[in-house]
PDB file of C-alpha atoms in Angstrom:
ATOM      1  CA  UNK Z   1      99.555 134.283  94.843  1.00 46.00           C
ATOM      2  CA  UNK Z   2     101.480 134.568  97.863  1.00 50.00           C
ATOM      3  CA  UNK Z   3     104.864 136.025  98.706  1.00 54.00           C
ATOM      4  CA  UNK Z   4     106.779 132.372  98.412  1.00 71.00           C
ATOM      5  CA  UNK Z   5     109.025 134.351  95.686  1.00 79.00           C
ATOM      6  CA  UNK Z   6     112.808 133.340  98.668  1.00 83.00           C
ATOM      7  CA  UNK Z   7     114.505 136.485  99.361  1.00 84.00           C
ATOM      8  CA  UNK Z   8     117.182 137.621  97.298  1.00 87.00           C
ATOM      9  CA  UNK Z   9     114.886 137.475  93.983  1.00 87.00           C
ATOM     10  CA  UNK Z  10     113.016 140.311  95.869  1.00 87.00           C
ATOM     11  CA  UNK Z  11     115.933 142.324  96.938  1.00 89.00           C
ATOM     12  CA  UNK Z  12     117.177 141.735  93.368  1.00 90.00           C
ATOM     13  CA  UNK Z  13     113.774 142.555  91.430  1.00 90.00           C
ATOM     14  CA  UNK Z  14     113.505 146.023  94.339  1.00 91.00           C
ATOM     15  CA  UNK Z  15     117.561 146.907  93.264  1.00 92.00           C
ATOM     16  CA  UNK Z  16     116.071 146.300  89.626  1.00 92.00           C
ATOM     17  CA  UNK Z  17     113.539 148.801  89.681  1.00 92.00           C
ATOM     18  CA  UNK Z  18     115.134 151.677  91.548  1.00 93.00           C
ATOM     19  CA  UNK Z  19     117.486 151.090  89.116  1.00 93.00           C
ATOM     20  CA  UNK Z  20     115.710 151.770  85.800  1.00 93.00           C
ATOM     21  CA  UNK Z  21     113.263 154.621  87.808  1.00 93.00           C
ATOM     22  CA  UNK Z  22     116.410 156.754  88.618  1.00 93.00           C
ATOM     23  CA  UNK Z  23     117.938 156.325  85.251  1.00 93.00           C
ATOM     24  CA  UNK Z  24     113.934 157.357  84.071  1.00 93.00           C
ATOM     25  CA  UNK Z  25     113.683 160.089  87.000  1.00 93.00           C
ATOM     26  CA  UNK Z  26     118.409 161.755  85.761  1.00 93.00           C
ATOM     27  CA  UNK Z  27     116.368 161.877  82.257  1.00 92.00           C
ATOM     28  CA  UNK Z  28     113.594 163.446  82.852  1.00 93.00           C
ATOM     29  CA  UNK Z  29     115.674 165.786  85.758  1.00 92.00           C
ATOM     30  CA  UNK Z  30     117.612 166.717  82.275  1.00 92.00           C
ATOM     31  CA  UNK Z  31     114.952 167.140  79.903  1.00 91.00           C
ATOM     32  CA  UNK Z  32     114.026 170.079  82.049  1.00 90.00           C
ATOM     33  CA  UNK Z  33     117.203 170.886  83.157  1.00 89.00           C
ATOM     34  CA  UNK Z  34     118.990 171.157  79.490  1.00 89.00           C
ATOM     35  CA  UNK Z  35     119.580 174.925  77.790  1.00 87.00           C
ATOM     36  CA  UNK Z  36     119.084 173.988  73.870  1.00 87.00           C
ATOM     37  CA  UNK Z  37     116.582 171.533  72.681  1.00 88.00           C
ATOM     38  CA  UNK Z  38     119.648 169.953  70.427  1.00 88.00           C
ATOM     39  CA  UNK Z  39     120.930 169.093  74.379  1.00 89.00           C
ATOM     40  CA  UNK Z  40     117.764 168.037  75.386  1.00 90.00           C
ATOM     41  CA  UNK Z  41     117.201 165.682  73.111  1.00 90.00           C
ATOM     42  CA  UNK Z  42     120.068 163.012  74.622  1.00 90.00           C
ATOM     43  CA  UNK Z  43     118.813 162.804  77.264  1.00 90.00           C
ATOM     44  CA  UNK Z  44     115.288 160.955  77.601  1.00 89.00           C
ATOM     45  CA  UNK Z  45     116.943 158.176  76.215  1.00 89.00           C
ATOM     46  CA  UNK Z  46     118.327 157.238  79.660  1.00 86.00           C
ATOM     47  CA  UNK Z  47     114.390 156.288  80.104  1.00 81.00           C
ATOM     48  CA  UNK Z  48     114.401 154.642  77.498  1.00 87.00           C
ATOM     49  CA  UNK Z  49     117.420 152.074  77.298  1.00 90.00           C
ATOM     50  CA  UNK Z  50     118.035 151.438  80.732  1.00 92.00           C
ATOM     51  CA  UNK Z  51     115.617 152.745  82.419  1.00 91.00           C
ATOM     52  CA  UNK Z  52     113.178 150.519  80.095  1.00 93.00           C
ATOM     53  CA  UNK Z  53     115.891 147.750  80.144  1.00 94.00           C
ATOM     54  CA  UNK Z  54     116.537 146.806  83.925  1.00 93.00           C
ATOM     55  CA  UNK Z  55     112.526 147.534  84.612  1.00 93.00           C
ATOM     56  CA  UNK Z  56     111.225 144.756  82.744  1.00 93.00           C
ATOM     57  CA  UNK Z  57     113.780 142.330  83.390  1.00 93.00           C
ATOM     58  CA  UNK Z  58     112.593 142.844  87.314  1.00 92.00           C
ATOM     59  CA  UNK Z  59     109.411 141.925  85.982  1.00 91.00           C
ATOM     60  CA  UNK Z  60     110.494 139.052  84.304  1.00 92.00           C
ATOM     61  CA  UNK Z  61     112.589 137.692  87.814  1.00 91.00           C
ATOM     62  CA  UNK Z  62     109.960 138.522  89.697  1.00 89.00           C
ATOM     63  CA  UNK Z  63     107.458 136.058  87.870  1.00 89.00           C
ATOM     64  CA  UNK Z  64     109.234 133.931  86.590  1.00 90.00           C
ATOM     65  CA  UNK Z  65     110.335 132.753  90.141  1.00 88.00           C
ATOM     66  CA  UNK Z  66     106.389 133.137  90.798  1.00 85.00           C
ATOM     67  CA  UNK Z  67     106.154 130.779  88.836  1.00 85.00           C
ATOM     68  CA  UNK Z  68     108.355 128.384  89.127  1.00 83.00           C
ATOM     69  CA  UNK Z  69     108.793 129.127  85.057  1.00 86.00           C
ATOM     70  CA  UNK Z  70     110.616 131.844  82.092  1.00 87.00           C
ATOM     71  CA  UNK Z  71     108.201 134.348  81.415  1.00 86.00           C
ATOM     72  CA  UNK Z  72     109.895 136.408  79.159  1.00 86.00           C
ATOM     73  CA  UNK Z  73     107.120 138.485  77.718  1.00 87.00           C
ATOM     74  CA  UNK Z  74     107.992 141.458  79.506  1.00 87.00           C
ATOM     75  CA  UNK Z  75     110.571 141.892  77.009  1.00 90.00           C
ATOM     76  CA  UNK Z  76     108.654 142.861  75.060  1.00 91.00           C
ATOM     77  CA  UNK Z  77     108.250 145.941  75.430  1.00 91.00           C
ATOM     78  CA  UNK Z  78     111.587 147.014  75.579  1.00 90.00           C
ATOM     79  CA  UNK Z  79     112.286 145.359  72.434  1.00 92.00           C
ATOM     80  CA  UNK Z  80     109.549 147.281  71.151  1.00 92.00           C
ATOM     81  CA  UNK Z  81     110.967 150.626  72.415  1.00 92.00           C
ATOM     82  CA  UNK Z  82     114.925 149.707  71.778  1.00 91.00           C
ATOM     83  CA  UNK Z  83     112.999 149.581  68.147  1.00 91.00           C
ATOM     84  CA  UNK Z  84     110.974 152.333  68.512  1.00 92.00           C
ATOM     85  CA  UNK Z  85     113.491 155.176  70.439  1.00 90.00           C
ATOM     86  CA  UNK Z  86     115.567 156.129  67.684  1.00 91.00           C
ATOM     87  CA  UNK Z  87     113.671 156.049  64.923  1.00 92.00           C
ATOM     88  CA  UNK Z  88     111.493 158.958  67.062  1.00 92.00           C
ATOM     89  CA  UNK Z  89     114.492 161.015  68.258  1.00 92.00           C
ATOM     90  CA  UNK Z  90     116.005 161.113  64.320  1.00 92.00           C
ATOM     91  CA  UNK Z  91     112.270 162.505  63.128  1.00 91.00           C
ATOM     92  CA  UNK Z  92     112.109 164.259  66.079  1.00 91.00           C
ATOM     93  CA  UNK Z  93     115.472 165.719  65.042  1.00 91.00           C
ATOM     94  CA  UNK Z  94     115.003 166.624  61.796  1.00 90.00           C
ATOM     95  CA  UNK Z  95     112.004 168.960  62.539  1.00 90.00           C
ATOM     96  CA  UNK Z  96     114.229 170.514  64.577  1.00 89.00           C
ATOM     97  CA  UNK Z  97     117.106 171.110  62.219  1.00 89.00           C
ATOM     98  CA  UNK Z  98     114.054 171.687  59.080  1.00 87.00           C
ATOM     99  CA  UNK Z  99     112.508 174.654  61.844  1.00 87.00           C
ATOM    100  CA  UNK Z 100     115.471 176.256  63.167  1.00 87.00           C
ATOM    101  CA  UNK Z 101     116.456 176.979  59.578  1.00 86.00           C
ATOM    102  CA  UNK Z 102     112.710 178.519  58.929  1.00 85.00           C
ATOM    103  CA  UNK Z 103     113.207 180.572  61.844  1.00 83.00           C
ATOM    104  CA  UNK Z 104     117.156 181.777  60.741  1.00 80.00           C
ATOM    105  CA  UNK Z 105     119.583 180.098  63.371  1.00 78.00           C
ATOM    106  CA  UNK Z 106     122.229 179.185  62.253  1.00 79.00           C
ATOM    107  CA  UNK Z 107     122.336 175.278  61.984  1.00 77.00           C
ATOM    108  CA  UNK Z 108     126.057 174.020  60.657  1.00 75.00           C
ATOM    109  CA  UNK Z 109     125.571 171.525  56.952  1.00 76.00           C
ATOM    110  CA  UNK Z 110     127.008 168.604  57.424  1.00 73.00           C
ATOM    111  CA  UNK Z 111     130.790 168.195  56.099  1.00 73.00           C
ATOM    112  CA  UNK Z 112     131.623 165.134  54.493  1.00 71.00           C
ATOM    113  CA  UNK Z 113     135.372 164.227  53.595  1.00 73.00           C
ATOM    114  CA  UNK Z 114     135.046 161.793  51.024  1.00 70.00           C
ATOM    115  CA  UNK Z 115     134.758 164.188  47.621  1.00 68.00           C
ATOM    116  CA  UNK Z 116     131.568 162.708  45.750  1.00 66.00           C
ATOM    117  CA  UNK Z 117     131.139 159.560  44.339  1.00 67.00           C
ATOM    118  CA  UNK Z 118     130.680 160.582  40.754  1.00 64.00           C
TER     119      UNK Z 118
ATOM    120  CA  UNK D   1     106.008 140.785  99.998  1.00 76.00           C
ATOM    121  CA  UNK D   2     109.021 141.352 101.715  1.00 84.00           C
ATOM    122  CA  UNK D   3     109.716 144.492 103.071  1.00 85.00           C
ATOM    123  CA  UNK D   4     112.747 144.956 101.313  1.00 86.00           C
ATOM    124  CA  UNK D   5     111.067 144.782  98.021  1.00 87.00           C
ATOM    125  CA  UNK D   6     107.591 147.211  99.073  1.00 88.00           C
ATOM    126  CA  UNK D   7     110.129 149.911 100.355  1.00 91.00           C
ATOM    127  CA  UNK D   8     112.198 149.442  96.700  1.00 91.00           C
ATOM    128  CA  UNK D   9     109.030 149.494  94.775  1.00 91.00           C
ATOM    129  CA  UNK D  10     108.108 151.987  95.785  1.00 92.00           C
ATOM    130  CA  UNK D  11     110.775 153.810  95.969  1.00 93.00           C
ATOM    131  CA  UNK D  12     110.839 153.744  92.175  1.00 93.00           C
ATOM    132  CA  UNK D  13     107.168 154.623  91.931  1.00 93.00           C
ATOM    133  CA  UNK D  14     108.044 157.997  93.778  1.00 94.00           C
ATOM    134  CA  UNK D  15     110.767 158.775  91.432  1.00 93.00           C
ATOM    135  CA  UNK D  16     109.277 157.604  88.232  1.00 93.00           C
ATOM    136  CA  UNK D  17     105.629 160.190  88.790  1.00 94.00           C
ATOM    137  CA  UNK D  18     109.104 162.972  89.574  1.00 94.00           C
ATOM    138  CA  UNK D  19     109.949 162.043  86.753  1.00 93.00           C
ATOM    139  CA  UNK D  20     106.678 161.956  84.916  1.00 93.00           C
ATOM    140  CA  UNK D  21     106.189 165.989  86.504  1.00 94.00           C
ATOM    141  CA  UNK D  22     109.548 167.020  85.514  1.00 93.00           C
ATOM    142  CA  UNK D  23     108.277 166.152  81.784  1.00 92.00           C
ATOM    143  CA  UNK D  24     105.396 167.386  82.634  1.00 93.00           C
ATOM    144  CA  UNK D  25     107.028 170.869  83.476  1.00 93.00           C
ATOM    145  CA  UNK D  26     108.967 170.774  79.977  1.00 92.00           C
ATOM    146  CA  UNK D  27     106.373 169.982  78.142  1.00 91.00           C
ATOM    147  CA  UNK D  28     104.148 173.335  79.697  1.00 93.00           C
ATOM    148  CA  UNK D  29     107.301 175.495  80.214  1.00 91.00           C
ATOM    149  CA  UNK D  30     108.387 174.168  76.514  1.00 78.00           C
ATOM    150  CA  UNK D  31     109.568 177.440  73.896  1.00 86.00           C
ATOM    151  CA  UNK D  32     108.540 175.554  70.695  1.00 86.00           C
ATOM    152  CA  UNK D  33     107.253 172.369  69.520  1.00 87.00           C
ATOM    153  CA  UNK D  34     109.734 170.947  68.938  1.00 89.00           C
ATOM    154  CA  UNK D  35     110.479 170.950  73.554  1.00 91.00           C
ATOM    155  CA  UNK D  36     107.032 169.973  73.580  1.00 92.00           C
ATOM    156  CA  UNK D  37     106.621 166.564  71.396  1.00 92.00           C
ATOM    157  CA  UNK D  38     109.622 165.759  73.858  1.00 93.00           C
ATOM    158  CA  UNK D  39     109.044 166.547  75.876  1.00 93.00           C
ATOM    159  CA  UNK D  40     105.899 163.317  75.262  1.00 93.00           C
ATOM    160  CA  UNK D  41     107.771 161.201  74.400  1.00 92.00           C
ATOM    161  CA  UNK D  42     109.290 161.340  77.456  1.00 92.00           C
ATOM    162  CA  UNK D  43     106.586 161.377  79.450  1.00 93.00           C
ATOM    163  CA  UNK D  44     104.896 158.459  77.966  1.00 93.00           C
ATOM    164  CA  UNK D  45     107.833 155.880  78.255  1.00 93.00           C
ATOM    165  CA  UNK D  46     107.531 157.115  82.205  1.00 93.00           C
ATOM    166  CA  UNK D  47     103.846 155.927  82.329  1.00 93.00           C
ATOM    167  CA  UNK D  48     105.333 153.390  80.580  1.00 93.00           C
ATOM    168  CA  UNK D  49     107.273 152.679  83.835  1.00 93.00           C
ATOM    169  CA  UNK D  50     105.160 153.391  86.354  1.00 94.00           C
ATOM    170  CA  UNK D  51     102.315 151.230  85.211  1.00 93.00           C
ATOM    171  CA  UNK D  52     105.023 148.543  84.248  1.00 92.00           C
ATOM    172  CA  UNK D  53     106.153 149.001  88.178  1.00 92.00           C
ATOM    173  CA  UNK D  54     102.482 148.601  89.331  1.00 92.00           C
ATOM    174  CA  UNK D  55     102.037 145.408  88.299  1.00 91.00           C
ATOM    175  CA  UNK D  56     105.295 144.555  89.876  1.00 89.00           C
ATOM    176  CA  UNK D  57     103.672 146.295  93.048  1.00 90.00           C
ATOM    177  CA  UNK D  58     100.175 144.446  92.402  1.00 90.00           C
ATOM    178  CA  UNK D  59     101.829 140.978  90.665  1.00 86.00           C
ATOM    179  CA  UNK D  60      99.163 141.387  88.279  1.00 84.00           C
ATOM    180  CA  UNK D  61      99.536 140.266  84.770  1.00 81.00           C
ATOM    181  CA  UNK D  62      97.036 143.222  83.522  1.00 88.00           C
ATOM    182  CA  UNK D  63      99.104 145.450  83.809  1.00 90.00           C
ATOM    183  CA  UNK D  64     101.890 144.525  81.504  1.00 89.00           C
ATOM    184  CA  UNK D  65      99.077 144.571  78.234  1.00 90.00           C
ATOM    185  CA  UNK D  66      98.051 148.015  79.750  1.00 92.00           C
ATOM    186  CA  UNK D  67     102.309 148.960  79.333  1.00 91.00           C
ATOM    187  CA  UNK D  68     103.007 147.008  75.714  1.00 92.00           C
ATOM    188  CA  UNK D  69      99.724 149.198  74.555  1.00 93.00           C
ATOM    189  CA  UNK D  70     100.511 152.444  76.193  1.00 92.00           C
ATOM    190  CA  UNK D  71     104.094 152.567  74.406  1.00 91.00           C
ATOM    191  CA  UNK D  72     102.596 151.503  70.991  1.00 92.00           C
ATOM    192  CA  UNK D  73     100.592 154.543  71.132  1.00 93.00           C
ATOM    193  CA  UNK D  74     103.288 156.814  72.178  1.00 92.00           C
ATOM    194  CA  UNK D  75     105.025 155.601  69.373  1.00 92.00           C
ATOM    195  CA  UNK D  76     102.500 156.207  67.101  1.00 93.00           C
ATOM    196  CA  UNK D  77     101.493 159.473  68.110  1.00 92.00           C
ATOM    197  CA  UNK D  78     105.082 160.841  68.311  1.00 92.00           C
ATOM    198  CA  UNK D  79     106.040 159.996  65.221  1.00 92.00           C
ATOM    199  CA  UNK D  80     103.070 161.981  64.143  1.00 91.00           C
ATOM    200  CA  UNK D  81     103.359 165.126  65.889  1.00 91.00           C
ATOM    201  CA  UNK D  82     107.140 164.973  64.324  1.00 91.00           C
ATOM    202  CA  UNK D  83     106.078 164.552  60.858  1.00 89.00           C
ATOM    203  CA  UNK D  84     103.682 167.359  61.083  1.00 90.00           C
ATOM    204  CA  UNK D  85     106.742 169.824  62.952  1.00 88.00           C
ATOM    205  CA  UNK D  86     108.252 168.563  59.593  1.00 85.00           C
ATOM    206  CA  UNK D  87     106.133 168.895  56.629  1.00 81.00           C
ATOM    207  CA  UNK D  88     103.255 170.654  58.052  1.00 75.00           C
ATOM    208  CA  UNK D  89     100.614 167.173  57.309  1.00 69.00           C
ATOM    209  CA  UNK D  90     100.281 164.360  58.062  1.00 67.00           C
ATOM    210  CA  UNK D  91      98.726 162.156  55.281  1.00 66.00           C
ATOM    211  CA  UNK D  92     100.666 163.474  51.329  1.00 60.00           C
TER     212      UNK D  92
END
């Protein structure tokens, strides 16, 4: 395929890709820079949500205008990442809390405001 | 491909490569095992984004399947490592 896409499609694709890449870079910088694990676990969310959505939308725009027909297959990746990212983060945080308590770290027990149901 | 698009895609590729290197640095210096697993999680997402942008650059749809497989197996590996940290064994 030659370069048959209009210029504004190229600009939109490039801007989406650059935005997503910048979000992923900021998230990875947070992983390296933040001090404790429970602060660091928040940072990659940027890359997994904004970065993945922007780059898959860029792919959808580019491929659709290249073939003259709507192709949304790239959104499968972002839907999959949106489903699996919180699961991984939750499991990892539970493992970190468990291992921190084993090491004797001061981890506060979650407080419940309402009384138990019985 | 217009010069603006190729410049922006090169910029995106550079950003993602730098992000991979930052995650790799955390994986190397990470004080605990959960830090390393978090860095691995970040690293595979960045790798998947690099492959997506390579697919944009070379205009080939084969990169999409590679990115999908990386997302799939990265999730499996990351979940298995978290589970191992939590229990000390995988299959109970």
